[in-house]
């Protein structure tokens, strides 16, 4: 099968390409990526040598470019990872989120319909459900997104539903939990804090750090997407979660411990997300388990392996942290103090 992996130069997308190339000898992978701040050629450098891999630069909201790549590579399935994904960035400015996560998904769906692809998997997030204090979300739960980011993802999911109902595009939506692992851009809780702590810099915990997230290792998230691509039913939604609920401070404690850093490096700051800070995410993933999927990476093991990966791949993240784009956001969001002494 020829698979177009949009957003394949980003965190989860690149890990997905690795999984397909390793486990599916009959498949070819074409990455289509806009190389925005979060997509980097250094993230897919190891894949370039594989003869079943190709890279094309382009934006999913550009119909001409999408049509060309679909035709040129005789694409049979699309897995869409292309997205703006950081809540904090969406709170500063949401235009890019709407362009990519809503218009981009719409364009991609239109082109998929025209080209007659056999499968379209839209990689979404549990954040579209909003926050849940007790219990867990199922695929039937209402969409109550609380940030411009999660609202844009919810709008993308609804485009998928509409294109399935109106035109029969064989779309399947996955909603994954908070994902961690190798190659995550250093802006999310685990990747940001790990890289800062390695440099002996303070880490900004929003409020008390009592929010709860459900964590899943990137390899498990990707194996779930792959199972859905091959065995899922068009028109359906599948949650991908591993029931690893942790308070933010529990994660911070492990990072300090593993990196052997003092507690003084933790700085609680007034919550910049304010009312938009979801308290807890939790999902029921029985539906995807019924397809035969099971997560394989225990959380504590996966977290330790991830920390080691950042220790062993300093070159990768240091190059990113040195980019003006990385510095500009950090300063705009956390203030000029982010530099070294929060
Ligand atoms: P994040 O990794 O941005 O993912 P999401 O917002 O999609 O859950 O944040 C995870 C949690 O960590 C969330 O409760 C916010 C918190 N957090 C901090 O306390 N400080 C930070 O610098 C960041 C990036 C996140």
Coordinates of C-alpha atoms and ligand atoms in Angstrom, one line a residue:
X1 CA 0.0 0.0 0.0
X2 CA 1.2 3.5 -0.8
X3 CA 0.6 5.7 2.3
X4 CA 0.7 9.5 2.4
X5 CA 1.8 10.6 5.9
X6 CA 0.9 14.3 6.1
X7 CA 2.8 16.0 8.9
X8 CA 5.3 13.1 8.8
X9 CA 8.2 15.3 9.7
X10 CA 6.7 16.0 13.1
X11 CA 6.7 14.0 16.4
X12 CA 4.0 11.4 16.1
X13 CA 4.0 11.3 12.3
X14 CA 7.7 10.5 12.0
X15 CA 7.4 7.8 14.6
X16 CA 4.5 6.4 12.6
X17 CA 6.6 6.3 9.4
X18 CA 9.3 4.3 11.3
X19 CA 6.7 1.8 12.5
X20 CA 5.3 1.3 9.0
X21 CA 8.7 1.0 7.3
X22 CA 9.8 -1.5 10.0
X23 CA 6.7 -3.6 10.3
X24 CA 5.1 -3.5 6.9
X25 CA 7.6 -4.5 4.2
X26 CA 4.9 -4.2 1.5
X27 CA 4.2 -0.6 2.2
X28 CA 5.7 2.7 0.8
X29 CA 5.5 5.9 2.8
X30 CA 5.4 9.4 1.3
X31 CA 5.8 12.2 3.9
X32 CA 4.1 15.4 2.9
X33 CA 5.1 18.2 5.4
X34 CA 5.0 22.0 5.4
X35 CA 8.2 22.1 7.6
X36 CA 6.7 24.6 10.0
X37 CA 8.5 25.2 13.3
X38 CA 7.5 21.7 14.5
X39 CA 8.4 19.8 11.4
X40 CA 12.1 19.2 10.9
X41 CA 14.1 17.3 8.3
X42 CA 16.4 16.3 11.1
X43 CA 13.5 14.3 12.5
X44 CA 13.3 12.1 9.5
X45 CA 16.9 12.0 8.5
X46 CA 17.2 8.3 9.4
X47 CA 14.4 7.4 7.0
X48 CA 15.8 9.1 3.9
X49 CA 18.0 6.2 3.1
X50 CA 15.0 3.8 2.9
X51 CA 14.0 3.1 -0.6
X52 CA 10.3 2.8 0.4
X53 CA 10.4 6.3 1.7
X54 CA 9.9 9.7 0.0
X55 CA 9.6 13.2 1.2
X56 CA 7.6 16.1 -0.4
X57 CA 7.4 19.5 1.0
X58 CA 3.9 21.1 1.0
X59 CA 0.9 22.3 2.9
X60 CA -2.3 20.3 3.3
X61 CA -4.3 23.5 2.7
X62 CA -2.8 23.8 -0.8
X63 CA -5.1 21.7 -3.1
X64 CA -2.7 21.9 -6.0
X65 CA 0.2 20.5 -4.1
X66 CA -2.0 17.8 -2.4
X67 CA -3.5 16.7 -5.8
X68 CA 0.0 16.4 -7.3
X69 CA 1.4 14.3 -4.5
X70 CA -1.6 12.0 -4.5
X71 CA -1.3 11.4 -8.2
X72 CA 2.4 11.2 -8.6
X73 CA 2.8 8.6 -5.9
X74 CA -0.5 6.7 -6.6
X75 CA -1.5 7.1 -3.0
X76 CA -4.0 4.6 -1.6
X77 CA -4.3 5.8 2.0
X78 CA -3.8 9.0 3.9
X79 CA -2.9 9.3 7.5
X80 CA -3.1 13.0 8.6
X81 CA -0.8 14.1 11.4
X82 CA -0.4 17.6 10.0
X83 CA -1.6 20.0 12.7
X84 CA -0.8 22.8 15.0
X85 CA -0.8 21.2 18.4
X86 CA 0.3 23.4 21.2
X87 CA -2.4 24.8 23.4
X88 CA -0.3 27.6 24.7
X89 CA 0.5 28.8 21.2
X90 CA -3.2 28.7 20.3
X91 CA -3.9 31.0 23.3
X92 CA -1.5 33.6 21.9
X93 CA -2.7 33.4 18.3
X94 CA -5.0 30.9 16.7
X95 CA -5.0 31.8 13.0
X96 CA -2.5 29.0 12.0
X97 CA -4.6 26.5 14.0
X98 CA -7.7 27.2 12.0
X99 CA -5.8 27.2 8.7
X100 CA -4.2 23.8 9.2
X101 CA -6.5 22.0 11.5
X102 CA -9.8 23.0 9.9
X103 CA -9.2 24.3 6.3
X104 CA -6.3 21.9 5.8
X105 CA -8.4 18.9 6.8
X106 CA -11.2 20.1 4.6
X107 CA -8.9 20.4 1.5
X108 CA -7.2 17.0 2.2
X109 CA -10.6 15.4 2.4
X110 CA -11.8 17.0 -0.8
X111 CA -8.6 15.8 -2.6
X112 CA -8.9 12.3 -1.1
X113 CA -12.4 12.1 -2.5
X114 CA -11.3 13.2 -5.9
X115 CA -8.5 10.7 -6.0
X116 CA -10.6 7.9 -4.6
X117 CA -8.3 6.9 -1.8
X118 CA -9.2 3.7 0.1
X119 CA -8.6 5.0 3.6
X120 CA -8.2 8.3 5.3
X121 CA -7.2 8.3 9.0
X122 CA -7.5 11.7 10.8
X123 CA -5.3 11.8 13.9
X124 CA -7.1 13.7 16.5
X125 CA -6.9 14.2 20.2
X126 CA -8.9 13.5 23.4
X127 CA -8.8 17.2 24.0
X128 CA -11.8 17.6 21.7
X129 CA -14.0 16.2 24.6
X130 CA -12.9 18.9 27.0
X131 CA -12.2 18.2 30.7
X132 CA -13.7 15.4 32.8
X133 CA -13.5 15.4 36.6
X134 CA -14.6 11.8 37.1
X135 CA -15.2 8.8 34.8
X136 CA -14.0 8.6 31.3
X137 CA -14.9 9.8 27.8
X138 CA -16.2 7.4 25.2
X139 CA -16.3 8.0 21.5
X140 CA -20.0 9.0 22.0
X141 CA -19.1 11.8 24.5
X142 CA -20.1 15.4 23.4
X143 CA -17.4 17.6 22.0
X144 CA -16.7 20.4 24.5
X145 CA -13.3 21.8 23.6
X146 CA -11.9 24.6 25.8
X147 CA -9.0 26.1 23.9
X148 CA -8.7 27.5 20.4
X149 CA -6.4 24.5 19.6
X150 CA -8.9 21.8 20.8
X151 CA -11.8 23.7 19.1
X152 CA -9.9 23.6 15.8
X153 CA -9.3 19.8 16.2
X154 CA -12.9 19.3 17.0
X155 CA -13.9 21.2 13.8
X156 CA -11.5 19.0 11.8
X157 CA -13.2 15.9 13.3
X158 CA -16.6 17.2 12.2
X159 CA -15.3 17.9 8.7
X160 CA -14.3 14.2 8.6
X161 CA -17.8 13.1 9.7
X162 CA -19.4 15.4 7.2
X163 CA -17.2 14.1 4.3
X164 CA -18.1 10.5 5.3
X165 CA -21.8 11.2 5.5
X166 CA -22.1 13.5 2.5
X167 CA -19.6 11.9 0.1
X168 CA -18.7 8.5 1.5
X169 CA -15.0 9.4 1.9
X170 CA -13.7 6.4 3.9
X171 CA -12.6 8.4 6.9
X172 CA -11.7 7.1 10.4
X173 CA -10.9 9.4 13.3
X174 CA -8.5 8.5 16.1
X175 CA -8.4 10.4 19.4
X176 CA -5.2 9.9 21.3
X177 CA -4.1 10.8 24.8
X178 CA -1.2 13.0 25.7
X179 CA 1.7 11.4 23.8
X180 CA 5.4 11.3 24.9
X181 CA 8.5 9.8 23.4
X182 CA 11.4 10.4 21.0
X183 CA 11.4 13.4 18.7
X184 CA 8.8 15.4 20.5
X185 CA 9.4 19.1 19.9
X186 CA 10.7 20.6 23.2
X187 CA 7.6 22.6 24.0
X188 CA 5.3 20.1 25.8
X189 CA 5.4 19.2 29.4
X190 CA 7.7 16.2 29.2
X191 CA 9.9 17.3 26.3
X192 CA 10.2 20.9 27.5
X193 CA 10.9 20.1 31.1
X194 CA 13.4 17.3 30.3
X195 CA 15.5 19.6 28.1
X196 CA 15.4 22.5 30.5
X197 CA 16.3 20.4 33.5
X198 CA 19.2 18.9 31.6
X199 CA 20.5 22.4 31.3
X200 CA 19.9 23.1 35.0
X201 CA 17.2 25.6 34.1
X202 CA 13.9 26.2 36.1
X203 CA 10.7 24.6 34.9
X204 CA 7.4 26.5 34.9
X205 CA 4.7 24.5 36.5
X206 CA 1.3 26.1 35.9
X207 CA -0.4 26.6 39.3
X208 CA -0.1 23.7 41.7
X209 CA 0.5 21.1 38.9
X210 CA -2.5 19.1 40.0
X211 CA -4.0 18.6 36.5
X212 CA -4.3 15.0 35.4
X213 CA -3.4 13.8 31.9
X214 CA -3.7 10.4 30.4
X215 CA -0.3 9.5 28.9
X216 CA 0.5 7.2 26.0
X217 CA 3.9 6.3 24.6
X218 CA 4.3 7.4 21.0
X219 CA 5.0 3.8 19.8
X220 CA 1.7 2.6 21.3
X221 CA -0.1 5.6 19.9
X222 CA 1.3 4.8 16.4
X223 CA 0.5 1.1 16.6
X224 CA -3.1 2.1 17.5
X225 CA -3.3 4.3 14.4
X226 CA -1.9 1.5 12.3
X227 CA -4.5 -1.0 13.6
X228 CA -7.2 1.5 12.8
X229 CA -5.9 2.1 9.3
X230 CA -6.0 -1.6 8.5
X231 CA -8.9 -2.9 10.6
X232 CA -11.0 0.1 11.6
X233 CA -14.4 0.8 10.1
X234 CA -14.9 3.9 7.9
X235 CA -17.1 6.5 9.6
X236 CA -16.0 5.4 13.1
X237 CA -14.1 7.1 15.8
X238 CA -11.5 5.3 18.0
X239 CA -10.1 6.5 21.3
X240 CA -6.4 5.5 21.8
X241 CA -5.6 5.6 25.4
X242 CA -3.5 3.6 27.9
X243 CA -5.1 4.5 31.3
X244 CA -1.9 6.0 32.6
X245 CA -3.3 8.9 34.5
X246 CA -0.7 11.1 36.2
X247 CA -0.8 14.5 37.9
X248 CA 1.6 16.9 36.3
X249 CA 3.7 17.1 39.6
X250 CA 4.0 13.3 39.6
X251 CA 5.7 13.6 36.2
X252 CA 7.9 16.4 37.4
X253 CA 9.0 14.3 40.4
X254 CA 10.2 11.5 38.1
X255 CA 12.0 13.9 35.8
X256 CA 13.9 15.5 38.8
X257 CA 14.7 12.1 40.2
X258 CA 15.9 10.6 36.9
X259 CA 18.0 13.6 36.0
X260 CA 19.2 14.0 39.5
X261 CA 18.2 17.7 39.8
X262 CA 17.2 19.6 42.9
X263 CA 13.6 20.6 43.8
X264 CA 14.6 24.3 43.6
X265 CA 14.4 24.1 39.8
X266 CA 10.6 23.8 40.1
X267 CA 8.9 27.1 39.7
X268 CA 5.1 27.3 40.2
X269 CA 3.8 30.2 38.1
X270 CA 0.3 31.7 37.9
X271 CA -1.6 29.5 35.5
X272 CA -1.3 31.1 32.0
X273 CA -4.1 29.0 30.6
X274 CA -6.5 30.3 33.3
X275 CA -10.1 29.0 32.8
X276 CA -9.0 27.2 29.7
X277 CA -6.8 24.8 31.6
X278 CA -8.4 21.4 31.4
X279 CA -8.3 19.6 34.8
X280 CA -8.3 16.0 33.7
X281 CA -8.4 13.9 30.6
X282 CA -9.4 10.3 30.7
X283 CA -10.7 8.0 27.9
X284 CA -12.3 4.6 27.5
X285 CA -10.4 2.7 24.7
X286 CA -12.4 -0.5 24.7
X287 CA -13.4 0.1 21.1
X288 CA -9.9 0.0 19.7
X289 CA -8.9 -2.9 22.0
X290 CA -11.7 -4.9 20.4
X291 CA -9.8 -4.5 17.1
X292 CA -6.9 -6.3 18.7
X293 CA -4.8 -3.4 19.8
X294 CA -2.9 -3.3 23.1
X295 CA -0.4 -0.9 24.4
X296 CA 3.1 -2.4 25.0
X297 CA 5.1 0.2 26.8
X298 CA 4.6 0.6 30.6
X299 CA 4.5 4.2 31.5
X300 CA 7.4 4.3 34.0
X301 CA 9.6 2.4 31.6
X302 CA 8.6 4.6 28.6
X303 CA 9.2 7.8 30.6
X304 CA 12.7 6.7 31.6
X305 CA 13.5 5.6 28.1
X306 CA 12.3 9.0 26.8
X307 CA 14.6 10.9 29.2
X308 CA 17.5 8.8 28.1
X309 CA 16.6 9.5 24.5
X310 CA 16.8 13.3 25.1
X311 CA 20.2 12.7 26.9
X312 CA 21.5 10.8 23.9
X313 CA 20.1 13.1 21.2
X314 CA 21.2 16.5 22.5
X315 CA 22.2 17.6 19.0
X316 CA 18.6 17.1 17.7
X317 CA 16.9 19.3 20.3
X318 CA 19.7 21.8 20.9
X319 CA 19.5 22.7 17.2
X320 CA 15.8 23.3 17.6
X321 CA 16.1 25.3 20.8
X322 CA 18.7 27.6 19.0
X323 CA 16.2 28.5 16.3
X324 CA 14.8 32.1 16.5
X325 CA 11.2 30.7 16.3
X326 CA 11.7 28.6 19.5
X327 CA 13.1 31.6 21.4
X328 CA 10.5 34.0 20.1
X329 CA 7.5 31.9 21.4
X330 CA 9.2 31.1 24.7
X331 CA 9.8 34.8 25.3
X332 CA 6.3 35.9 24.2
X333 CA 4.6 33.3 26.3
X334 CA 6.8 33.0 29.4
X335 CA 8.3 36.5 29.3
X336 CA 11.9 37.5 28.8
X337 CA 12.8 35.7 32.0
X338 CA 12.4 32.4 30.4
X339 CA 16.0 32.6 29.3
X340 CA 17.6 31.2 32.3
X341 CA 16.0 32.4 35.5
X342 CA 12.3 32.0 35.2
Ligands
LIG1 P1 1.1 20.0 27.4 O1 2.2 19.0 27.4 O2 1.2 21.3 26.8 O3 -0.2 19.1 26.8 P2 -1.8 19.5 26.9 O4 -2.0 20.9 27.2 O5 -2.2 19.1 25.5 O6 -2.3 18.5 27.9 O7 0.7 20.2 29.0 C1 0.4 19.1 29.8 C2 0.1 19.6 31.2 O8 1.3 20.3 31.7 C3 -0.9 20.7 31.2 O9 -1.7 20.5 32.4 C4 -0.2 22.0 31.3 C5 1.1 21.6 32.0 N1 2.3 22.4 31.7 C6 2.9 23.2 32.7 O10 2.6 23.1 33.9 N2 4.0 23.9 32.3 C7 4.4 24.0 31.0 O11 5.4 24.7 30.7 C8 3.8 23.2 30.0 C9 4.2 23.2 28.5 C10 2.7 22.4 30.4

